[in-house]
């Protein structure tokens, strides 16, 4: 039981470090014409789309429980953040095209004078709550945009360990990191004199797994600090 609890905490710690490479999902959301009446926090007409989190511990349970108010093309579970939002035209045709929306901060959206103006969506901002994540777009879709979609890339949380018979929600490349990390967390409970040693091993395995995963680029640009007179 204590190992299972520690492993769940380890997975959450991976999330804090941004280790979500294998848990990035993609879905389309239908746009509808913006409305200035009967608007509430989860009304698509207000340009706000809400995804609810849950605590499912199996893929089967997740698939049986869609977690978005807008009926996306794929089921969503445990969503923690939105990475990218695109305005998608002519979906599923040979002339399909995507236009990226700009992500703005809360203060930038709050400073928008007329949040009910209609047009082609060009900006979005994210609110992350305990039980849900909301995406708000601006401007609201007009009649032309309403025939198209939002294409969203989102981050899902790593599923909890759950039943003892479950396989961990981890790619094979991260198994050494998972084992050394679990050893590190358990050492704090049962062998604190070895915690520092186990932490060094864990950090080494994590760095190696992280360096292998992801989407490598062919070009790297590293800024160089310059201090006059130094």
mmCIF file of N, CA and C in Angstrom, residues 5-104:
data_model
loop_
_atom_site.group_PDB
_atom_site.id
_atom_site.type_symbol
_atom_site.label_atom_id
_atom_site.label_comp_id
_atom_site.label_asym_id
_atom_site.label_seq_id
_atom_site.Cartn_x
_atom_site.Cartn_y
_atom_site.Cartn_z
ATOM 1 N N UNK A 5 1.025 4.229 -2.881
ATOM 2 C CA UNK A 5 0.856 5.660 -2.601
ATOM 3 C C UNK A 5 2.065 6.451 -3.094
ATOM 4 N N UNK A 6 3.262 5.924 -2.844
ATOM 5 C CA UNK A 6 4.480 6.619 -3.255
ATOM 6 C C UNK A 6 4.582 6.716 -4.767
ATOM 7 N N UNK A 7 4.140 5.664 -5.460
ATOM 8 C CA UNK A 7 4.197 5.685 -6.915
ATOM 9 C C UNK A 7 3.232 6.718 -7.488
ATOM 10 N N UNK A 8 2.055 6.853 -6.868
ATOM 11 C CA UNK A 8 1.117 7.883 -7.305
ATOM 12 C C UNK A 8 1.714 9.281 -7.134
ATOM 13 N N UNK A 9 2.383 9.495 -5.999
ATOM 14 C CA UNK A 9 3.027 10.795 -5.763
ATOM 15 C C UNK A 9 4.133 11.027 -6.781
ATOM 16 N N UNK A 10 4.871 9.965 -7.115
ATOM 17 C CA UNK A 10 5.937 10.085 -8.112
ATOM 18 C C UNK A 10 5.372 10.511 -9.458
ATOM 19 N N UNK A 11 4.254 9.903 -9.872
ATOM 20 C CA UNK A 11 3.643 10.279 -11.145
ATOM 21 C C UNK A 11 3.201 11.743 -11.137
ATOM 22 N N UNK A 12 2.689 12.207 -10.000
ATOM 23 C CA UNK A 12 2.285 13.608 -9.896
ATOM 24 C C UNK A 12 3.499 14.527 -9.981
ATOM 25 N N UNK A 13 4.609 14.068 -9.405
ATOM 26 C CA UNK A 13 5.840 14.860 -9.471
ATOM 27 C C UNK A 13 6.347 14.931 -10.907
ATOM 28 N N UNK A 14 6.183 13.870 -11.676
ATOM 29 C CA UNK A 14 6.548 13.910 -13.089
ATOM 30 C C UNK A 14 5.724 14.969 -13.824
ATOM 31 N N UNK A 15 4.438 15.044 -13.476
ATOM 32 C CA UNK A 15 3.587 16.053 -14.083
ATOM 33 C C UNK A 15 4.076 17.459 -13.802
ATOM 34 N N UNK A 16 4.543 17.697 -12.570
ATOM 35 C CA UNK A 16 5.079 19.006 -12.213
ATOM 36 C C UNK A 16 6.350 19.333 -12.991
ATOM 37 N N UNK A 17 7.058 18.297 -13.416
ATOM 38 C CA UNK A 17 8.283 18.496 -14.193
ATOM 39 C C UNK A 17 8.005 18.601 -15.693
ATOM 40 N N UNK A 18 6.759 18.382 -16.076
ATOM 41 C CA UNK A 18 6.412 18.488 -17.491
ATOM 42 C C UNK A 18 6.616 17.223 -18.281
ATOM 43 N N UNK A 19 6.715 16.060 -17.619
ATOM 44 C CA UNK A 19 6.890 14.782 -18.318
ATOM 45 C C UNK A 19 5.533 14.271 -18.786
ATOM 46 N N UNK A 20 5.045 14.847 -19.886
ATOM 47 C CA UNK A 20 3.724 14.495 -20.418
ATOM 48 C C UNK A 20 3.802 14.023 -21.866
ATOM 49 N N UNK A 21 4.972 13.679 -22.339
ATOM 50 C CA UNK A 21 5.143 13.416 -23.765
ATOM 51 C C UNK A 21 4.178 12.365 -24.297
ATOM 52 N N UNK A 22 3.929 11.331 -23.495
ATOM 53 C CA UNK A 22 3.056 10.257 -23.969
ATOM 54 C C UNK A 22 1.608 10.473 -23.539
ATOM 55 N N UNK A 23 1.307 11.596 -22.931
ATOM 56 C CA UNK A 23 -0.050 11.879 -22.478
ATOM 57 C C UNK A 23 -0.549 13.206 -23.040
ATOM 58 N N UNK A 24 -0.261 13.454 -24.296
ATOM 59 C CA UNK A 24 -0.782 14.630 -25.005
ATOM 60 C C UNK A 24 -1.868 14.160 -25.957
ATOM 61 N N UNK A 25 -3.083 14.682 -25.795
ATOM 62 C CA UNK A 25 -4.212 14.290 -26.621
ATOM 63 C C UNK A 25 -4.602 15.380 -27.598
ATOM 64 N N UNK A 26 -5.480 15.024 -28.522
ATOM 65 C CA UNK A 26 -5.912 15.960 -29.555
ATOM 66 C C UNK A 26 -7.396 15.741 -29.828
ATOM 67 N N UNK A 27 -8.145 16.832 -29.985
ATOM 68 C CA UNK A 27 -9.565 16.710 -30.262
ATOM 69 C C UNK A 27 -10.076 17.923 -31.021
ATOM 70 N N UNK A 28 -11.213 17.775 -31.675
ATOM 71 C CA UNK A 28 -11.888 18.880 -32.349
ATOM 72 C C UNK A 28 -13.138 19.269 -31.574
ATOM 73 N N UNK A 29 -13.468 20.555 -31.561
ATOM 74 C CA UNK A 29 -14.678 21.047 -30.917
ATOM 75 C C UNK A 29 -15.454 21.882 -31.926
ATOM 76 N N UNK A 30 -16.728 21.606 -32.058
ATOM 77 C CA UNK A 30 -17.577 22.372 -32.974
ATOM 78 C C UNK A 30 -17.741 23.803 -32.474
ATOM 79 N N UNK A 31 -17.613 24.770 -33.369
ATOM 80 C CA UNK A 31 -17.880 26.168 -33.040
ATOM 81 C C UNK A 31 -19.331 26.497 -33.356
ATOM 82 N N UNK A 32 -19.941 27.349 -32.519
ATOM 83 C CA UNK A 32 -21.284 27.834 -32.808
ATOM 84 C C UNK A 32 -21.277 29.354 -32.724
ATOM 85 N N UNK A 33 -22.264 29.969 -33.323
ATOM 86 C CA UNK A 33 -22.319 31.428 -33.352
ATOM 87 C C UNK A 33 -22.368 31.977 -31.938
ATOM 88 N N UNK A 34 -21.584 33.022 -31.667
ATOM 89 C CA UNK A 34 -21.563 33.637 -30.355
ATOM 90 C C UNK A 34 -22.919 34.166 -29.956
ATOM 91 N N UNK A 35 -23.210 34.101 -28.674
ATOM 92 C CA UNK A 35 -24.502 34.555 -28.172
ATOM 93 C C UNK A 35 -24.296 35.502 -27.004
ATOM 94 N N UNK A 36 -25.125 36.522 -26.904
ATOM 95 C CA UNK A 36 -25.026 37.472 -25.800
ATOM 96 C C UNK A 36 -26.140 37.266 -24.780
ATOM 97 N N UNK A 37 -26.957 36.228 -24.978
ATOM 98 C CA UNK A 37 -28.034 35.946 -24.034
ATOM 99 C C UNK A 37 -27.929 34.519 -23.532
ATOM 100 N N UNK A 38 -28.479 34.281 -22.358
ATOM 101 C CA UNK A 38 -28.471 32.946 -21.756
ATOM 102 C C UNK A 38 -27.066 32.356 -21.710
ATOM 103 N N UNK A 39 -26.117 33.171 -21.332
ATOM 104 C CA UNK A 39 -24.732 32.724 -21.289
ATOM 105 C C UNK A 39 -24.354 32.350 -19.864
ATOM 106 N N UNK A 40 -23.685 31.203 -19.708
ATOM 107 C CA UNK A 40 -23.155 30.835 -18.392
ATOM 108 C C UNK A 40 -21.740 30.313 -18.564
ATOM 109 N N UNK A 41 -21.139 29.872 -17.479
ATOM 110 C CA UNK A 41 -19.710 29.547 -17.486
ATOM 111 C C UNK A 41 -19.344 28.398 -18.402
ATOM 112 N N UNK A 42 -20.298 27.514 -18.720
ATOM 113 C CA UNK A 42 -19.964 26.387 -19.570
ATOM 114 C C UNK A 42 -20.727 26.424 -20.893
ATOM 115 N N UNK A 43 -21.260 27.572 -21.247
ATOM 116 C CA UNK A 43 -22.033 27.720 -22.475
ATOM 117 C C UNK A 43 -21.094 27.949 -23.652
ATOM 118 N N UNK A 44 -21.126 27.030 -24.646
ATOM 119 C CA UNK A 44 -20.258 27.182 -25.798
ATOM 120 C C UNK A 44 -20.505 28.504 -26.521
ATOM 121 N N UNK A 45 -21.731 29.027 -26.455
ATOM 122 C CA UNK A 45 -22.049 30.283 -27.109
ATOM 123 C C UNK A 45 -21.251 31.452 -26.564
ATOM 124 N N UNK A 46 -20.785 31.326 -25.318
ATOM 125 C CA UNK A 46 -19.986 32.392 -24.723
ATOM 126 C C UNK A 46 -18.521 32.282 -25.109
ATOM 127 N N UNK A 47 -18.193 31.286 -25.923
ATOM 128 C CA UNK A 47 -16.810 31.101 -26.322
ATOM 129 C C UNK A 47 -15.972 30.414 -25.272
ATOM 130 N N UNK A 48 -16.620 29.831 -24.236
ATOM 131 C CA UNK A 48 -15.882 29.128 -23.187
ATOM 132 C C UNK A 48 -16.182 27.639 -23.262
ATOM 133 N N UNK A 49 -15.126 26.833 -23.325
ATOM 134 C CA UNK A 49 -15.258 25.385 -23.422
ATOM 135 C C UNK A 49 -14.634 24.759 -22.183
ATOM 136 N N UNK A 50 -15.391 23.910 -21.522
ATOM 137 C CA UNK A 50 -14.979 23.382 -20.225
ATOM 138 C C UNK A 50 -14.696 21.887 -20.308
ATOM 139 N N UNK A 51 -13.522 21.478 -19.826
ATOM 140 C CA UNK A 51 -13.160 20.077 -19.729
ATOM 141 C C UNK A 51 -13.042 19.723 -18.250
ATOM 142 N N UNK A 52 -13.754 18.705 -17.837
ATOM 143 C CA UNK A 52 -13.733 18.298 -16.438
ATOM 144 C C UNK A 52 -12.733 17.176 -16.216
ATOM 145 N N UNK A 53 -12.056 17.233 -15.072
ATOM 146 C CA UNK A 53 -11.157 16.155 -14.693
ATOM 147 C C UNK A 53 -11.954 15.074 -13.967
ATOM 148 N N UNK A 54 -11.373 13.872 -13.904
ATOM 149 C CA UNK A 54 -11.894 12.836 -13.025
ATOM 150 C C UNK A 54 -10.726 12.051 -12.459
ATOM 151 N N UNK A 55 -11.013 11.045 -11.664
ATOM 152 C CA UNK A 55 -9.950 10.291 -11.002
ATOM 153 C C UNK A 55 -9.974 8.830 -11.413
ATOM 154 N N UNK A 56 -10.303 8.560 -12.680
ATOM 155 C CA UNK A 56 -10.364 7.184 -13.134
ATOM 156 C C UNK A 56 -8.988 6.542 -13.052
ATOM 157 N N UNK A 57 -8.967 5.252 -12.787
ATOM 158 C CA UNK A 57 -7.687 4.558 -12.666
ATOM 159 C C UNK A 57 -7.517 3.470 -13.715
ATOM 160 N N UNK A 58 -8.290 3.523 -14.777
ATOM 161 C CA UNK A 58 -8.120 2.563 -15.858
ATOM 162 C C UNK A 58 -8.553 3.189 -17.170
ATOM 163 N N UNK A 59 -7.961 2.711 -18.266
ATOM 164 C CA UNK A 59 -8.308 3.243 -19.576
ATOM 165 C C UNK A 59 -9.761 2.946 -19.917
ATOM 166 N N UNK A 60 -10.250 1.768 -19.473
ATOM 167 C CA UNK A 60 -11.632 1.396 -19.766
ATOM 168 C C UNK A 60 -12.601 2.365 -19.106
ATOM 169 N N UNK A 61 -12.327 2.705 -17.842
ATOM 170 C CA UNK A 61 -13.201 3.642 -17.134
ATOM 171 C C UNK A 61 -13.140 5.017 -17.776
ATOM 172 N N UNK A 62 -11.957 5.403 -18.232
ATOM 173 C CA UNK A 62 -11.815 6.712 -18.870
ATOM 174 C C UNK A 62 -12.591 6.768 -20.172
ATOM 175 N N UNK A 63 -12.509 5.685 -20.959
ATOM 176 C CA UNK A 63 -13.198 5.661 -22.242
ATOM 177 C C UNK A 63 -14.709 5.693 -22.059
ATOM 178 N N UNK A 64 -15.187 5.197 -20.928
ATOM 179 C CA UNK A 64 -16.623 5.162 -20.677
ATOM 180 C C UNK A 64 -17.140 6.462 -20.089
ATOM 181 N N UNK A 65 -16.244 7.420 -19.845
ATOM 182 C CA UNK A 65 -16.645 8.641 -19.159
ATOM 183 C C UNK A 65 -16.103 9.871 -19.874
ATOM 184 N N UNK A 66 -16.757 10.334 -20.934
ATOM 185 C CA UNK A 66 -16.310 11.558 -21.607
ATOM 186 C C UNK A 66 -16.301 12.725 -20.630
ATOM 187 N N UNK A 67 -15.250 13.539 -20.697
ATOM 188 C CA UNK A 67 -15.100 14.596 -19.705
ATOM 189 C C UNK A 67 -15.083 15.985 -20.320
ATOM 190 N N UNK A 68 -15.870 16.214 -21.347
ATOM 191 C CA UNK A 68 -15.972 17.548 -21.919
ATOM 192 C C UNK A 68 -17.434 17.897 -22.152
ATOM 193 N N UNK A 69 -17.783 19.149 -21.944
ATOM 194 C CA UNK A 69 -19.175 19.563 -22.109
ATOM 195 C C UNK A 69 -19.567 19.651 -23.572
ATOM 196 N N UNK A 70 -18.593 19.580 -24.467
ATOM 197 C CA UNK A 70 -18.857 19.853 -25.873
ATOM 198 C C UNK A 70 -18.802 18.620 -26.775
ATOM 199 N N UNK A 71 -18.784 17.437 -26.203
ATOM 200 C CA UNK A 71 -18.759 16.182 -26.947
ATOM 201 C C UNK A 71 -17.646 16.189 -27.994
ATOM 202 N N UNK A 72 -16.396 16.136 -27.573
ATOM 203 C CA UNK A 72 -15.292 16.136 -28.530
ATOM 204 C C UNK A 72 -15.242 14.822 -29.304
ATOM 205 N N UNK A 73 -14.389 14.765 -30.309
ATOM 206 C CA UNK A 73 -14.316 13.569 -31.139
ATOM 207 C C UNK A 73 -13.660 12.402 -30.409
ATOM 208 N N UNK A 74 -12.937 12.668 -29.342
ATOM 209 C CA UNK A 74 -12.363 11.608 -28.526
ATOM 210 C C UNK A 74 -12.674 11.898 -27.075
ATOM 211 N N UNK A 75 -12.748 10.848 -26.255
ATOM 212 C CA UNK A 75 -13.005 11.038 -24.838
ATOM 213 C C UNK A 75 -11.803 11.693 -24.165
ATOM 214 N N UNK A 76 -12.080 12.523 -23.195
ATOM 215 C CA UNK A 76 -11.047 13.259 -22.488
ATOM 216 C C UNK A 76 -11.101 12.891 -21.015
ATOM 217 N N UNK A 77 -9.959 12.550 -20.435
ATOM 218 C CA UNK A 77 -9.933 12.267 -19.004
ATOM 219 C C UNK A 77 -8.715 12.952 -18.392
ATOM 220 N N UNK A 78 -8.867 13.370 -17.159
ATOM 221 C CA UNK A 78 -7.744 13.893 -16.402
ATOM 222 C C UNK A 78 -6.988 15.028 -17.062
ATOM 223 N N UNK A 79 -7.676 15.893 -17.795
ATOM 224 C CA UNK A 79 -6.977 16.968 -18.501
ATOM 225 C C UNK A 79 -6.409 17.968 -17.494
ATOM 226 N N UNK A 80 -5.168 18.390 -17.715
ATOM 227 C CA UNK A 80 -4.524 19.313 -16.786
ATOM 228 C C UNK A 80 -4.155 20.654 -17.413
ATOM 229 N N UNK A 81 -4.009 20.695 -18.725
ATOM 230 C CA UNK A 81 -3.634 21.963 -19.352
ATOM 231 C C UNK A 81 -3.905 21.888 -20.858
ATOM 232 N N UNK A 82 -3.980 23.047 -21.490
ATOM 233 C CA UNK A 82 -4.146 23.157 -22.932
ATOM 234 C C UNK A 82 -2.833 23.665 -23.520
ATOM 235 N N UNK A 83 -2.295 22.951 -24.497
ATOM 236 C CA UNK A 83 -1.028 23.345 -25.102
ATOM 237 C C UNK A 83 -1.216 24.273 -26.300
ATOM 238 N N UNK A 84 -2.057 23.853 -27.241
ATOM 239 C CA UNK A 84 -2.257 24.628 -28.466
ATOM 240 C C UNK A 84 -3.725 24.616 -28.858
ATOM 241 N N UNK A 85 -4.167 25.710 -29.473
ATOM 242 C CA UNK A 85 -5.523 25.795 -30.022
ATOM 243 C C UNK A 85 -5.406 26.327 -31.447
ATOM 244 N N UNK A 86 -6.012 25.623 -32.404
ATOM 245 C CA UNK A 86 -6.018 26.038 -33.798
ATOM 246 C C UNK A 86 -7.449 26.225 -34.280
ATOM 247 N N UNK A 87 -7.622 27.185 -35.159
ATOM 248 C CA UNK A 87 -8.894 27.365 -35.848
ATOM 249 C C UNK A 87 -8.829 26.524 -37.114
ATOM 250 N N UNK A 88 -9.659 25.477 -37.196
ATOM 251 C CA UNK A 88 -9.592 24.508 -38.287
ATOM 252 C C UNK A 88 -10.740 24.705 -39.260
ATOM 253 N N UNK A 89 -10.398 24.968 -40.516
ATOM 254 C CA UNK A 89 -11.388 25.143 -41.574
ATOM 255 C C UNK A 89 -11.403 23.924 -42.495
ATOM 256 N N UNK A 90 -12.568 23.668 -43.081
ATOM 257 C CA UNK A 90 -12.725 22.569 -44.052
ATOM 258 C C UNK A 90 -12.232 21.245 -43.489
ATOM 259 N N UNK A 91 -12.666 20.960 -42.276
ATOM 260 C CA UNK A 91 -12.217 19.753 -41.582
ATOM 261 C C UNK A 91 -12.503 18.490 -42.394
ATOM 262 N N UNK A 92 -11.521 17.613 -42.418
ATOM 263 C CA UNK A 92 -11.644 16.292 -43.046
ATOM 264 C C UNK A 92 -11.862 16.371 -44.556
ATOM 265 N N UNK A 93 -11.288 17.400 -45.173
ATOM 266 C CA UNK A 93 -11.322 17.519 -46.624
ATOM 267 C C UNK A 93 -9.895 17.748 -47.121
ATOM 268 N N UNK A 94 -9.718 17.707 -48.429
ATOM 269 C CA UNK A 94 -8.385 17.923 -48.993
ATOM 270 C C UNK A 94 -7.928 19.370 -48.873
ATOM 271 N N UNK A 95 -8.856 20.279 -48.572
ATOM 272 C CA UNK A 95 -8.498 21.696 -48.416
ATOM 273 C C UNK A 95 -8.481 22.129 -46.950
ATOM 274 N N UNK A 96 -8.395 21.155 -46.039
ATOM 275 C CA UNK A 96 -8.351 21.481 -44.606
ATOM 276 C C UNK A 96 -7.160 22.388 -44.311
ATOM 277 N N UNK A 97 -7.382 23.389 -43.446
ATOM 278 C CA UNK A 97 -6.297 24.294 -43.065
ATOM 279 C C UNK A 97 -6.466 24.703 -41.610
ATOM 280 N N UNK A 98 -5.337 24.847 -40.912
ATOM 281 C CA UNK A 98 -5.318 25.253 -39.507
ATOM 282 C C UNK A 98 -4.648 26.605 -39.363
ATOM 283 N N UNK A 99 -5.208 27.445 -38.502
ATOM 284 C CA UNK A 99 -4.604 28.728 -38.149
ATOM 285 C C UNK A 99 -4.443 28.780 -36.642
ATOM 286 N N UNK A 100 -3.224 28.959 -36.171
ATOM 287 C CA UNK A 100 -2.967 28.958 -34.744
ATOM 288 C C UNK A 100 -3.531 30.175 -34.045
ATOM 289 N N UNK A 101 -4.172 29.949 -32.874
ATOM 290 C CA UNK A 101 -4.634 31.049 -32.042
ATOM 291 C C UNK A 101 -3.521 31.443 -31.078
ATOM 292 N N UNK A 102 -3.455 32.714 -30.753
ATOM 293 C CA UNK A 102 -2.447 33.215 -29.822
ATOM 294 C C UNK A 102 -2.929 33.046 -28.389
ATOM 295 N N UNK A 103 -2.092 32.462 -27.542
ATOM 296 C CA UNK A 103 -2.442 32.304 -26.134
ATOM 297 C C UNK A 103 -2.144 33.599 -25.393
ATOM 298 N N UNK A 104 -3.137 34.115 -24.666
ATOM 299 C CA UNK A 104 -2.969 35.366 -23.934
ATOM 300 C C UNK A 104 -3.176 35.133 -22.441
#
